[in-house]
Coordinates of C-alpha atoms in Angstrom, one line a residue:
X3 CA -17.9 23.9 -10.6
X4 CA -16.6 27.1 -12.1
X5 CA -13.1 28.4 -12.0
X6 CA -11.8 30.1 -8.9
X7 CA -9.1 32.8 -9.0
X8 CA -6.3 33.3 -6.6
X9 CA -7.4 36.9 -5.8
X10 CA -10.8 35.7 -4.6
X11 CA -9.1 33.2 -2.2
X12 CA -6.8 35.8 -0.8
X13 CA -9.6 38.3 -0.2
X14 CA -11.5 35.6 1.8
X15 CA -8.4 35.2 4.0
X16 CA -8.1 38.9 4.5
X17 CA -11.8 39.2 5.5
X18 CA -11.2 36.5 8.1
X19 CA -8.8 38.8 9.9
X20 CA -11.7 41.1 10.9
X21 CA -9.5 44.2 10.9
X22 CA -12.4 46.5 11.5
X23 CA -14.1 44.6 14.3
X24 CA -13.4 44.3 18.0
X25 CA -10.7 44.4 19.3
X26 CA -9.1 45.7 16.1
X27 CA -9.7 48.9 14.1
X28 CA -11.3 52.2 14.8
X29 CA -13.9 51.5 17.6
X30 CA -15.4 53.1 20.7
X31 CA -14.0 50.2 22.7
X32 CA -10.6 51.9 22.7
X33 CA -9.8 54.7 25.1
X34 CA -7.4 56.3 22.8
X35 CA -10.1 56.6 20.1
X36 CA -13.2 57.0 22.3
X37 CA -13.4 60.8 21.8
X38 CA -14.0 60.4 18.1
X39 CA -17.2 58.4 18.8
X40 CA -18.4 60.8 21.6
X41 CA -18.6 63.6 19.1
X42 CA -20.8 61.4 16.9
X43 CA -23.4 60.7 19.6
X44 CA -26.2 62.6 17.7
X45 CA -27.2 64.6 20.8
X46 CA -27.7 61.5 23.0
X47 CA -25.7 61.2 26.2
X48 CA -25.6 58.1 28.2
X49 CA -25.2 60.1 31.4
X50 CA -28.7 61.3 30.9
X51 CA -29.9 57.8 31.8
X52 CA -27.8 57.7 34.9
X53 CA -25.4 55.1 33.4
X54 CA -21.7 55.3 32.7
X55 CA -21.9 53.6 29.3
X56 CA -19.8 50.7 27.9
X57 CA -16.3 50.4 29.4
X58 CA -13.4 51.4 27.2
X59 CA -10.3 49.3 27.3
X60 CA -6.6 50.2 27.2
X61 CA -4.4 49.2 24.3
X62 CA -2.6 46.6 26.3
X63 CA -5.9 44.8 27.2
X64 CA -6.9 44.8 23.5
X65 CA -3.6 43.3 22.6
X66 CA -4.1 40.6 25.2
X67 CA -7.4 39.7 23.4
X68 CA -5.4 39.1 20.3
X69 CA -2.5 37.1 21.8
X70 CA -4.0 35.2 24.7
X71 CA -4.3 31.4 23.9
X72 CA -7.7 31.3 25.5
X73 CA -9.1 34.4 23.8
X74 CA -11.9 33.8 21.3
X75 CA -10.5 36.7 19.2
X76 CA -7.1 35.1 18.7
X77 CA -6.3 34.3 15.0
X78 CA -3.8 31.5 14.2
X79 CA -2.8 32.9 10.8
X80 CA -1.5 29.7 9.4
X81 CA -1.9 31.0 5.8
X82 CA 0.6 33.7 6.5
X83 CA 3.0 34.6 9.4
X84 CA 2.2 38.3 8.7
X85 CA -1.5 37.9 9.5
X86 CA -1.2 38.1 13.3
X87 CA 1.2 41.0 13.1
X88 CA -1.2 42.9 10.8
X89 CA -4.0 42.5 13.4
X90 CA -1.7 43.9 16.1
X91 CA -1.0 46.9 13.9
X92 CA -4.7 47.4 13.6
X93 CA -4.8 47.9 17.3
X94 CA -1.7 50.1 17.7
X95 CA -1.8 52.1 14.5
X96 CA -5.1 51.6 12.7
X97 CA -4.7 54.7 10.6
X98 CA -2.0 52.8 8.5
X99 CA -4.4 50.1 7.3
X100 CA -5.1 51.1 3.8
X101 CA -5.0 49.0 0.7
X102 CA -1.4 49.4 -0.5
X103 CA 0.0 49.0 3.0
X104 CA -1.9 45.8 3.6
X105 CA -0.7 44.2 0.4
X106 CA 2.9 45.3 0.9
X107 CA 2.9 44.0 4.4
X108 CA 2.8 40.3 3.3
X109 CA 5.9 38.4 2.5
X110 CA 4.3 34.9 2.6
X111 CA 1.1 33.5 1.2
X112 CA 0.0 29.9 1.8
X113 CA -3.2 29.2 0.0
X114 CA -3.5 25.5 0.4
X115 CA -6.5 23.3 -0.8
X116 CA -8.8 26.2 -1.6
X117 CA -9.9 25.1 -5.0
X118 CA -7.8 27.7 -6.9
X119 CA -7.6 27.0 -10.6
X120 CA -6.5 30.4 -12.0
X121 CA -3.6 32.6 -10.9
X122 CA -4.6 36.1 -12.1
X123 CA -2.8 39.5 -12.1
X124 CA -4.2 40.4 -8.6
X125 CA -1.1 38.7 -7.2
X126 CA 1.0 41.6 -8.5
X127 CA -0.3 43.9 -5.8
X128 CA 1.8 42.0 -3.2
X129 CA 5.0 43.9 -4.1
X130 CA 7.1 42.4 -1.3
X131 CA 6.0 38.8 -1.7
X132 CA 8.8 36.3 -1.2
X133 CA 7.1 32.9 -0.7
X134 CA 4.0 31.6 -2.5
X135 CA 2.6 28.2 -1.6
X136 CA -0.3 27.0 -3.7
X137 CA -0.3 23.2 -2.9
X138 CA -3.3 20.9 -3.3
X139 CA -5.2 23.2 -5.7
X140 CA -6.4 22.7 -9.3
X141 CA -4.0 24.9 -11.2
X142 CA -3.3 23.5 -14.7
X143 CA -1.4 26.5 -16.2
X144 CA 0.6 29.2 -14.6
X145 CA 1.7 32.4 -16.4
X146 CA 5.0 33.9 -15.1
X147 CA 4.0 37.5 -15.9
X148 CA 1.4 37.3 -13.1
X149 CA 4.0 36.4 -10.4
X150 CA 5.9 39.1 -8.5
X151 CA 9.6 39.4 -9.5
X152 CA 10.6 39.4 -5.9
X153 CA 9.4 35.7 -5.5
X154 CA 12.0 33.4 -4.0
X155 CA 9.9 30.3 -3.2
X156 CA 7.2 28.9 -5.5
X157 CA 5.4 25.7 -4.3
X158 CA 2.9 24.1 -6.6
X159 CA 2.8 20.6 -5.2
X160 CA -0.3 18.4 -6.0
X161 CA -1.8 20.5 -8.7
X162 CA -2.6 19.7 -12.3
X163 CA 0.3 21.4 -14.1
X164 CA 1.0 19.6 -17.4
X165 CA 3.4 22.1 -19.0
X166 CA 6.2 24.5 -18.0
X167 CA 5.9 26.7 -21.0
X168 CA 3.8 29.4 -19.4
X169 CA 5.9 29.4 -16.2
X170 CA 9.1 29.9 -18.3
X171 CA 7.8 32.7 -20.4
X172 CA 9.2 35.3 -18.1
X173 CA 12.2 34.3 -15.9
X174 CA 12.1 34.9 -12.1
X175 CA 15.6 36.0 -11.3
X176 CA 15.3 35.6 -7.6
X177 CA 13.6 32.2 -7.4
X178 CA 15.5 29.8 -5.2
X179 CA 13.0 26.9 -4.7
X180 CA 10.6 25.5 -7.3
X181 CA 8.2 22.8 -6.2
X182 CA 6.5 20.9 -9.0
X183 CA 5.9 17.6 -7.4
X184 CA 2.8 15.4 -7.9
X185 CA 1.7 17.2 -11.1
X186 CA 1.2 15.9 -14.6
X187 CA 4.7 16.7 -16.0
X188 CA 6.0 13.9 -18.1
X189 CA 6.8 15.4 -21.5
X190 CA 10.5 15.5 -22.6
X191 CA 9.7 19.0 -23.9
X192 CA 9.3 20.3 -20.4
X193 CA 12.9 19.4 -19.6
X194 CA 14.2 22.1 -21.8
X195 CA 12.7 24.7 -19.5
X196 CA 14.7 23.5 -16.5
X197 CA 17.9 25.3 -17.4
X198 CA 20.2 27.8 -15.8
X199 CA 19.2 30.5 -18.3
X200 CA 15.7 30.7 -16.9
X201 CA 16.5 29.9 -13.2
X202 CA 20.0 31.2 -12.5
X203 CA 19.6 31.2 -8.7
X204 CA 17.6 28.0 -8.3
X205 CA 18.9 26.0 -5.3
X206 CA 16.1 23.5 -4.7
X207 CA 14.0 21.7 -7.3
X208 CA 11.2 19.3 -6.5
X209 CA 10.0 17.1 -9.5
X210 CA 8.8 14.2 -7.3
X211 CA 5.9 11.9 -8.5
X212 CA 6.0 13.1 -12.0
X213 CA 6.3 11.1 -15.2
X214 CA 9.9 11.7 -16.3
X215 CA 11.6 8.5 -17.8
X216 CA 14.8 9.7 -19.5
X217 CA 17.8 10.2 -17.2
X218 CA 20.3 11.4 -19.7
X219 CA 18.1 14.3 -21.1
X220 CA 17.2 15.3 -17.5
X221 CA 20.8 15.3 -16.4
X222 CA 21.9 17.4 -19.4
X223 CA 19.3 20.1 -18.4
X224 CA 19.9 20.1 -14.7
X225 CA 23.7 20.3 -15.1
X226 CA 23.2 23.9 -16.4
X227 CA 21.8 25.0 -13.0
X228 CA 24.8 26.5 -11.3
X229 CA 23.3 26.8 -7.8
X230 CA 21.3 23.5 -7.7
X231 CA 22.0 21.7 -4.4
X232 CA 18.7 19.9 -3.5
X233 CA 16.9 17.7 -6.0
X234 CA 13.8 15.5 -5.4
X235 CA 13.0 12.9 -8.1
X236 CA 11.2 10.3 -5.9
X237 CA 8.2 8.7 -7.6
X238 CA 9.3 9.2 -11.2
X239 CA 9.6 6.2 -13.5
X240 CA 13.3 6.8 -14.0
X241 CA 13.9 5.9 -10.3
X242 CA 13.0 2.3 -11.1
X243 CA 16.1 1.8 -13.3
X244 CA 19.3 0.0 -12.0
X245 CA 21.4 3.1 -12.7
X246 CA 19.4 5.3 -10.3
X247 CA 20.6 7.1 -8.2
X248 CA 24.3 6.4 -9.1
X249 CA 24.2 8.1 -12.5
X250 CA 22.4 11.2 -11.2
X251 CA 24.9 11.6 -8.3
X252 CA 28.0 11.2 -10.5
X253 CA 26.6 13.5 -13.2
X254 CA 25.6 16.3 -10.7
X255 CA 28.5 16.3 -8.3
X256 CA 27.4 19.5 -6.6
X257 CA 24.2 18.0 -5.1
X258 CA 24.0 17.9 -1.3
X259 CA 20.6 16.2 -1.0
X260 CA 18.8 13.8 -3.3
X261 CA 15.3 12.6 -2.4
X262 CA 15.6 14.0 1.1
X263 CA 18.8 12.0 1.8
X264 CA 22.1 13.7 2.3
X265 CA 24.7 12.9 -0.3
X266 CA 27.9 11.8 1.5
X267 CA 31.5 11.7 0.1
X268 CA 31.3 8.0 0.2
X269 CA 28.3 8.1 -2.2
X270 CA 30.3 10.2 -4.7
X271 CA 33.3 7.7 -4.3
X272 CA 31.1 4.6 -4.9
X273 CA 29.5 5.9 -8.1
X274 CA 32.5 7.7 -9.5
X275 CA 32.8 6.9 -13.2
X276 CA 29.1 6.2 -14.0
X277 CA 28.8 9.6 -15.8
X278 CA 31.3 8.3 -18.3
X279 CA 29.1 5.3 -19.0
X280 CA 26.2 7.4 -20.2
X281 CA 26.1 5.5 -23.5
X282 CA 25.4 2.3 -21.5
X283 CA 22.6 3.8 -19.4
X284 CA 19.3 2.3 -20.5
X285 CA 15.9 3.4 -19.4
X286 CA 14.8 0.0 -18.4
X287 CA 13.9 -1.7 -15.1
X288 CA 14.8 -5.1 -13.8
X289 CA 12.8 -6.9 -11.2
X290 CA 13.4 -10.3 -9.5
X291 CA 10.4 -12.1 -8.2
X292 CA 10.9 -14.9 -5.7
X293 CA 8.4 -17.4 -4.3
X294 CA 10.0 -19.3 -1.4
X295 CA 7.5 -21.6 0.3
X296 CA 3.9 -22.3 1.1
X297 CA 2.5 -23.5 4.5
X298 CA -0.9 -24.3 5.8
X299 CA -2.4 -26.2 2.8
X300 CA -4.7 -28.9 4.2
X301 CA -3.7 -32.5 3.4
X302 CA -5.9 -33.7 0.6
X303 CA -5.8 -37.3 1.8
X304 CA -7.8 -36.3 4.9
X305 CA -10.9 -36.1 2.7
X306 CA -10.4 -39.4 0.9
X307 CA -13.0 -42.0 1.6
X308 CA -11.6 -45.4 2.8
X309 CA -14.3 -47.3 0.9
X310 CA -13.5 -45.6 -2.4
X311 CA -12.8 -47.9 -5.4
X312 CA -9.3 -48.6 -6.5
X313 CA -9.5 -46.5 -9.6
X314 CA -9.2 -43.7 -10.5
X315 CA -5.8 -43.0 -8.8
X316 CA -5.9 -39.4 -7.6
X317 CA -2.8 -37.2 -7.4
X318 CA -2.6 -33.6 -6.2
X319 CA 0.0 -30.9 -6.9
X320 CA 0.2 -27.3 -5.9
X321 CA 1.7 -24.1 -7.5
X322 CA 1.6 -20.4 -7.2
X323 CA 0.4 -17.9 -9.8
X324 CA 1.3 -14.2 -9.7
X325 CA 0.7 -11.5 -12.2
X326 CA 3.3 -9.2 -13.6
X327 CA 3.5 -6.5 -16.3
X328 CA 3.4 -8.0 -19.8
X329 CA 5.6 -6.7 -22.5
X330 CA 4.1 -8.0 -25.8
X331 CA 5.6 -6.7 -29.1
X332 CA 3.8 -3.7 -30.5
X333 CA 0.8 -4.8 -32.5
X334 CA 1.5 -8.5 -32.0
X335 CA -0.9 -9.7 -29.4
X336 CA -1.8 -13.3 -29.8
X337 CA -5.2 -14.5 -29.1
X338 CA -5.5 -17.1 -26.4
X339 CA -2.4 -16.1 -24.5
X340 CA -2.0 -16.1 -20.8
X341 CA -2.4 -12.3 -20.7
X342 CA -5.5 -11.1 -18.8
X343 CA -7.0 -7.8 -18.2
X344 CA -6.6 -6.2 -14.8
X345 CA -10.3 -6.1 -14.1
X346 CA -10.6 -9.8 -14.6
X347 CA -7.7 -10.7 -12.3
X348 CA -8.8 -8.3 -9.6
X349 CA -12.1 -10.0 -9.2
X350 CA -12.6 -12.1 -6.1
X351 CA -11.4 -15.6 -6.8
X352 CA -12.8 -17.2 -3.6
X353 CA -16.1 -17.7 -5.4
X354 CA -14.5 -20.2 -7.8
X355 CA -13.8 -22.8 -5.1
X356 CA -15.5 -26.2 -5.2
X357 CA -14.9 -29.8 -4.1
X358 CA -13.4 -30.5 -0.7
X359 CA -12.7 -26.9 0.2
X360 CA -15.9 -25.4 1.6
X361 CA -14.7 -21.9 2.5
X362 CA -12.0 -19.4 3.2
X363 CA -11.7 -17.9 6.6
X364 CA -10.2 -14.6 5.4
X365 CA -10.7 -12.5 2.3
X366 CA -8.5 -9.7 1.0
X367 CA -9.2 -6.8 -1.3
X368 CA -7.2 -3.9 -2.8
X369 CA -6.8 -1.1 -0.2
X370 CA -8.8 2.1 -1.0
X371 CA -5.7 4.1 -0.3
X372 CA -4.0 2.6 -3.3
X373 CA -6.8 3.6 -5.6
X374 CA -6.9 7.1 -4.2
X375 CA -3.2 7.5 -4.6
X376 CA -3.3 6.3 -8.2
X377 CA -6.3 8.6 -8.9
X378 CA -4.4 11.6 -7.5
X379 CA -1.4 10.9 -9.7
X380 CA -3.6 10.5 -12.8
X381 CA -2.8 6.8 -13.2
X382 CA -5.2 4.8 -15.2
X383 CA -4.8 1.4 -13.7
X384 CA -7.6 -0.2 -15.8
X385 CA -5.4 0.0 -18.9
X386 CA -2.5 -2.1 -17.4
X387 CA -2.0 -5.4 -19.2
X388 CA -0.6 -8.2 -17.0
X389 CA 0.4 -11.8 -17.6
X390 CA 0.2 -14.7 -15.3
X391 CA 3.4 -16.3 -14.2
X392 CA 3.5 -19.8 -12.5
X393 CA 5.9 -21.7 -10.4
X394 CA 6.7 -25.4 -10.8
X395 CA 4.3 -27.9 -9.2
X396 CA 5.0 -29.7 -6.0
X397 CA 3.2 -32.5 -4.2
X398 CA 1.5 -31.8 -0.9
X399 CA 3.7 -31.3 2.1
X400 CA 3.3 -29.3 5.3
X401 CA 6.0 -26.9 4.0
X402 CA 6.3 -26.8 0.2
X403 CA 9.7 -25.2 -0.7
X404 CA 9.6 -23.7 -4.2
X405 CA 12.6 -21.3 -4.2
X406 CA 11.2 -20.1 -7.5
X407 CA 13.1 -17.1 -9.0
X408 CA 12.1 -15.1 -12.1
X409 CA 13.7 -12.0 -13.6
X410 CA 11.5 -9.5 -15.4
X411 CA 12.8 -6.8 -17.7
X412 CA 10.5 -3.9 -18.4
X413 CA 11.1 -1.2 -21.0
X414 CA 8.0 0.9 -20.5
X415 CA 8.8 2.6 -17.3
X416 CA 5.6 4.6 -17.2
X417 CA 3.4 1.4 -17.3
X418 CA 5.7 -0.2 -14.8
X419 CA 5.2 2.6 -12.3
X420 CA 1.4 2.3 -12.7
X421 CA 1.7 -1.4 -12.2
X422 CA 3.8 -1.0 -9.0
X423 CA 1.3 1.5 -7.6
X424 CA -1.6 -0.8 -8.3
X425 CA 0.2 -3.9 -6.9
X426 CA -0.2 -7.5 -8.0
X427 CA -2.5 -10.4 -7.3
X428 CA -1.1 -13.8 -6.1
X429 CA -3.1 -17.0 -6.1
X430 CA -2.5 -20.5 -4.9
X431 CA -3.7 -23.3 -7.2
X432 CA -4.4 -26.9 -6.7
X433 CA -4.2 -29.4 -9.6
X434 CA -6.0 -32.7 -9.4
X435 CA -5.2 -35.5 -11.8
X436 CA -7.3 -38.7 -12.2
X437 CA -5.4 -41.8 -13.6
X438 CA -7.1 -44.8 -15.1
X439 CA -5.8 -48.2 -16.3
X440 CA -4.8 -48.3 -20.0
X441 CA -7.2 -50.3 -22.2
X442 CA -6.1 -53.9 -22.5
X443 CA -7.5 -57.4 -23.0
X444 CA -6.9 -58.3 -19.3
X445 CA -9.3 -57.5 -16.6
X446 CA -8.3 -54.5 -14.5
X447 CA -6.7 -55.4 -11.3
X448 CA -8.5 -54.3 -8.2
X449 CA -7.2 -54.0 -4.7
X450 CA -8.5 -56.2 -1.9
X451 CA -10.9 -55.0 0.7
X452 CA -8.2 -54.7 3.2
X453 CA -6.2 -52.3 1.0
X454 CA -9.3 -50.2 0.4
X455 CA -9.8 -49.7 4.1
X456 CA -6.3 -48.3 4.5
X457 CA -4.4 -51.6 5.2
X458 CA -5.9 -52.4 8.5
X459 CA -6.2 -56.1 7.8
X460 CA -2.8 -56.2 6.2
X461 CA -1.4 -55.2 9.5
X462 CA -2.2 -58.7 10.9
X463 CA 0.5 -61.4 10.6
X464 CA 0.0 -63.6 7.5
X465 CA -1.5 -67.0 8.0
X466 CA 0.9 -68.7 5.6
X467 CA 3.7 -67.9 3.2
X468 CA 1.6 -68.6 0.1
X469 CA -0.8 -65.7 0.8
X470 CA 2.2 -63.5 1.5
X471 CA 3.8 -64.4 -1.9
X472 CA 0.5 -63.7 -3.7
X473 CA 0.3 -60.2 -2.2
X474 CA 3.8 -59.4 -3.3
X475 CA 3.0 -60.6 -6.9
X476 CA -0.1 -58.4 -6.8
X477 CA 1.9 -55.3 -5.8
X478 CA 4.4 -56.0 -8.6
X479 CA 1.6 -56.0 -11.1
X480 CA 0.2 -52.8 -9.8
X481 CA 3.6 -51.1 -10.1
X482 CA 4.0 -51.9 -13.8
X483 CA 0.4 -51.2 -14.8
X484 CA 0.1 -48.5 -17.4
X485 CA -2.2 -45.6 -16.4
X486 CA -3.9 -43.0 -18.6
X487 CA -4.4 -39.5 -17.1
X488 CA -7.4 -37.3 -17.5
X489 CA -7.3 -33.6 -18.1
X490 CA -6.1 -31.9 -15.0
X491 CA -8.7 -30.2 -12.8
X492 CA -7.5 -27.0 -11.4
X493 CA -8.9 -25.1 -8.4
X494 CA -8.0 -21.8 -6.8
X495 CA -7.4 -22.2 -3.0
X496 CA -7.0 -18.5 -2.3
X497 CA -5.9 -15.2 -3.6
X498 CA -4.4 -12.0 -2.1
X499 CA -3.3 -8.6 -3.2
X500 CA 0.3 -7.7 -2.7
X501 CA 1.0 -3.9 -2.5
X502 CA 4.2 -2.7 -4.1
X503 CA 4.1 1.1 -3.6
X504 CA 7.3 1.1 -1.5
X505 CA 9.3 0.3 -4.7
X506 CA 8.3 3.7 -6.1
X507 CA 8.9 5.5 -2.8
X508 CA 12.6 4.5 -2.7
X509 CA 12.7 1.0 -1.3
X510 CA 14.6 -1.6 -3.2
X511 CA 12.8 -4.7 -1.9
X512 CA 9.3 -5.8 -0.8
X513 CA 9.2 -8.8 1.4
X514 CA 5.6 -10.1 2.0
X515 CA 4.3 -13.0 4.1
X516 CA 1.0 -13.4 2.3
X517 CA -1.7 -14.6 4.7
X518 CA -4.5 -16.2 2.6
X519 CA -6.5 -17.3 5.7
X520 CA -7.5 -20.7 7.0
X521 CA -8.8 -23.1 4.4
X522 CA -11.7 -25.2 5.9
X523 CA -12.1 -28.7 4.6
X524 CA -15.1 -30.9 5.2
X525 CA -13.3 -32.9 7.8
X526 CA -12.1 -29.9 9.7
X527 CA -15.6 -28.6 9.7
X528 CA -16.9 -31.8 11.3
X529 CA -14.0 -31.8 13.8
X530 CA -15.1 -28.5 15.2
X531 CA -16.9 -29.1 18.6
X532 CA -20.5 -27.8 18.5
X533 CA -21.5 -25.0 20.8
X534 CA -23.6 -26.2 23.8
X535 CA -27.0 -24.6 23.8
X536 CA -27.6 -25.6 27.4
X537 CA -24.5 -25.3 29.6
X538 CA -26.3 -26.3 32.8
X539 CA -27.3 -29.6 31.2
X540 CA -23.6 -30.3 30.3
X541 CA -22.6 -29.4 33.8
X542 CA -25.0 -32.0 35.2
X543 CA -23.8 -34.6 32.8
X544 CA -20.2 -34.0 33.8
X545 CA -21.1 -34.2 37.5
X546 CA -22.8 -37.6 37.0
X547 CA -19.6 -38.9 35.2
X548 CA -17.5 -37.6 38.1
X549 CA -19.8 -39.3 40.6
X550 CA -19.5 -42.6 38.7
X551 CA -15.7 -42.3 38.7
X552 CA -15.6 -41.6 42.4
X553 CA -17.8 -44.6 43.2
X554 CA -15.8 -46.9 41.0
X555 CA -12.6 -45.9 42.7
X556 CA -14.1 -46.3 46.2
X557 CA -15.3 -49.9 45.3
X558 CA -11.8 -50.8 44.1
X559 CA -10.3 -49.4 47.3
X560 CA -12.7 -51.5 49.4
X561 CA -11.0 -54.7 48.4
X562 CA -13.3 -56.1 45.7
X563 CA -11.1 -58.1 43.4
X564 CA -11.8 -59.9 40.1
X565 CA -15.5 -58.9 40.1
X566 CA -16.9 -58.5 36.7
X567 CA -19.6 -55.8 36.3
X568 CA -23.1 -57.0 35.6
X569 CA -24.1 -57.2 32.0
X570 CA -26.9 -54.6 32.5
X571 CA -24.7 -52.1 34.3
X572 CA -22.0 -52.4 31.5
X573 CA -24.5 -51.4 28.9
X574 CA -25.2 -47.7 29.6
X575 CA -22.4 -46.4 31.7
X576 CA -19.5 -48.2 29.8
X577 CA -20.9 -47.3 26.4
X578 CA -21.3 -43.6 27.4
X579 CA -17.7 -43.4 28.6
X580 CA -16.4 -45.1 25.6
X581 CA -18.4 -42.9 23.2
X582 CA -17.2 -39.8 25.1
X583 CA -13.6 -41.0 24.7
X584 CA -14.0 -41.5 20.9
X585 CA -15.7 -38.2 20.4
X586 CA -12.9 -36.3 22.2
X587 CA -10.3 -38.2 20.2
X588 CA -11.9 -37.4 16.8
X589 CA -12.3 -33.8 17.7
X590 CA -8.6 -33.2 17.9
X591 CA -7.5 -31.7 14.6
X592 CA -4.2 -32.3 12.9
X593 CA -1.4 -29.7 13.4
X594 CA -1.9 -27.9 10.1
X595 CA -5.7 -28.3 10.0
X596 CA -6.4 -24.8 11.3
X597 CA -3.1 -23.1 10.2
X598 CA -3.4 -20.1 8.0
X599 CA -2.2 -20.7 4.5
X600 CA 0.9 -18.4 3.9
X601 CA 3.1 -17.7 1.0
X602 CA 6.6 -16.1 1.3
X603 CA 6.9 -13.7 -1.6
X604 CA 9.6 -11.2 -2.5
X605 CA 9.9 -8.6 -5.3
X606 CA 13.5 -7.1 -5.6
X607 CA 14.3 -4.2 -7.7
X608 CA 17.8 -4.5 -9.2
X609 CA 20.1 -1.6 -8.5
X610 CA 23.8 -0.8 -9.1
X611 CA 25.5 -0.2 -5.8
X612 CA 28.8 1.0 -7.2
X613 CA 30.4 1.9 -10.4
X614 CA 32.5 -1.2 -10.4
X615 CA 29.4 -3.4 -10.1
X616 CA 27.8 -1.5 -13.0
X617 CA 30.9 -2.0 -15.1
X618 CA 31.0 -5.7 -14.4
X619 CA 27.3 -6.1 -15.3
X620 CA 27.6 -4.0 -18.5
X621 CA 30.9 -5.6 -19.6
X622 CA 30.8 -9.2 -18.2

């Protein structure tokens, strides 16, 4: 697609006003101007046909066509407040509508999302222009000589501006607001153009969602703006540091608003003295990651076969993996480290499941809005290097409390911002360890059949004291037996993406209850009651059972006592009722069998809340 100039976009908006068509302009539809068209009838008179001709309307009726909410000729004029008034002038005084008058009539132009990539000299025709809004276009470079000197508001939000050199080539003495948010400004060289020499009347400055990382250099430049009262820095990497916003507020005491929040006297009092600690200000972020607890993991013993042999002894443990931005030394990446590429970690991990877990009820992916946001900000998330961090391992429990806390220090603020916008992946891992008896000259000790079946026979009272003593000796030998462990077998139970964009938007903390879905084991799958294909047949079966129960209760009420049922009658009816009872009893799942697996996860961005706190942390 070729380049598109601003003049072309403005001309299209002017043509949409239809200043020469009904009900505007010079036309025979107006009584005040009807005589002009009667003289140009070329010898044809409508009275010759016995008709009165088209009705002519008064000026008030034509104005109603322009202003009535239900009129099809009404024009909203959202691109300029002067557009509706210009149409009214075309009805009242159409003789004034010439080129210079039209251009001088406009004070505001809002050309938003029109694909403009070049601002040409055609803008200079608008001699009285005060406000120019060019948001959501494709402007990469802007020359100040093509802007009217009367301009007071210049909004360039969501463009592709990567340098301020062209905009600063010719100062705009009347400019009061400069909006440069969501562009590609990140170079320290651009900061030198944000000075009071070039913008002596600048009151409001928007640098949000840019790539500025150095606070001290930015503060030194902005301190020269004598009229600056409103500053927006949200979305910059420097906002992730502990010293933000305290250092900015104390260094720029005249600010009234910072990031759309009013600066109060209490804010100035809390951060008073941070400007004197500029030598201690480090462009570095500190993040604390906390993993509290896991719930909803199925009990691994539910899948153990009672007839399994005594060895190997199987033990299970669980831990959480989460990825975070890696900070390897420059040029010193070691092969075989835990660092993995983003594309590998973002792949679905649910396909790696095996063993007792047969499926995950719920699956999560990265939201498309995150990818679109990063693309609009020019963030290349595929180049982010992350490293896996693990909690300690815990044995199974309905609620596994980890209370794991890890502090991460990040020096590359630009990469950290990209990582926060992308979010992180969290996984729950299961580790299975098989233990075998150590090699020895003795025969390996095996458990009795009763112990293999879960101790059902051991629940009976012992026949004599000798057998009881032997069982105690046997347990003692088992407790002191040396076991050799195999290589641990790890399995991923579930994974989920945790969004962190709120940290860049100004929030200090992200609390997430990560829902990884219901993990279905083989036993829970068997415990699910099957759907009845023939409901009527089930209803008849239930009716027969109810009739048998009614008959039995009637017989007992009739006074028949100590009457044993016949052997034949006991066969079918008694076995059916007993089987139904056992089926219903086995179909009842355990409390956590269908509970979603959840992980309580928190990422906290460290911030200085006062000058005294900062002094205590810097000088412990």
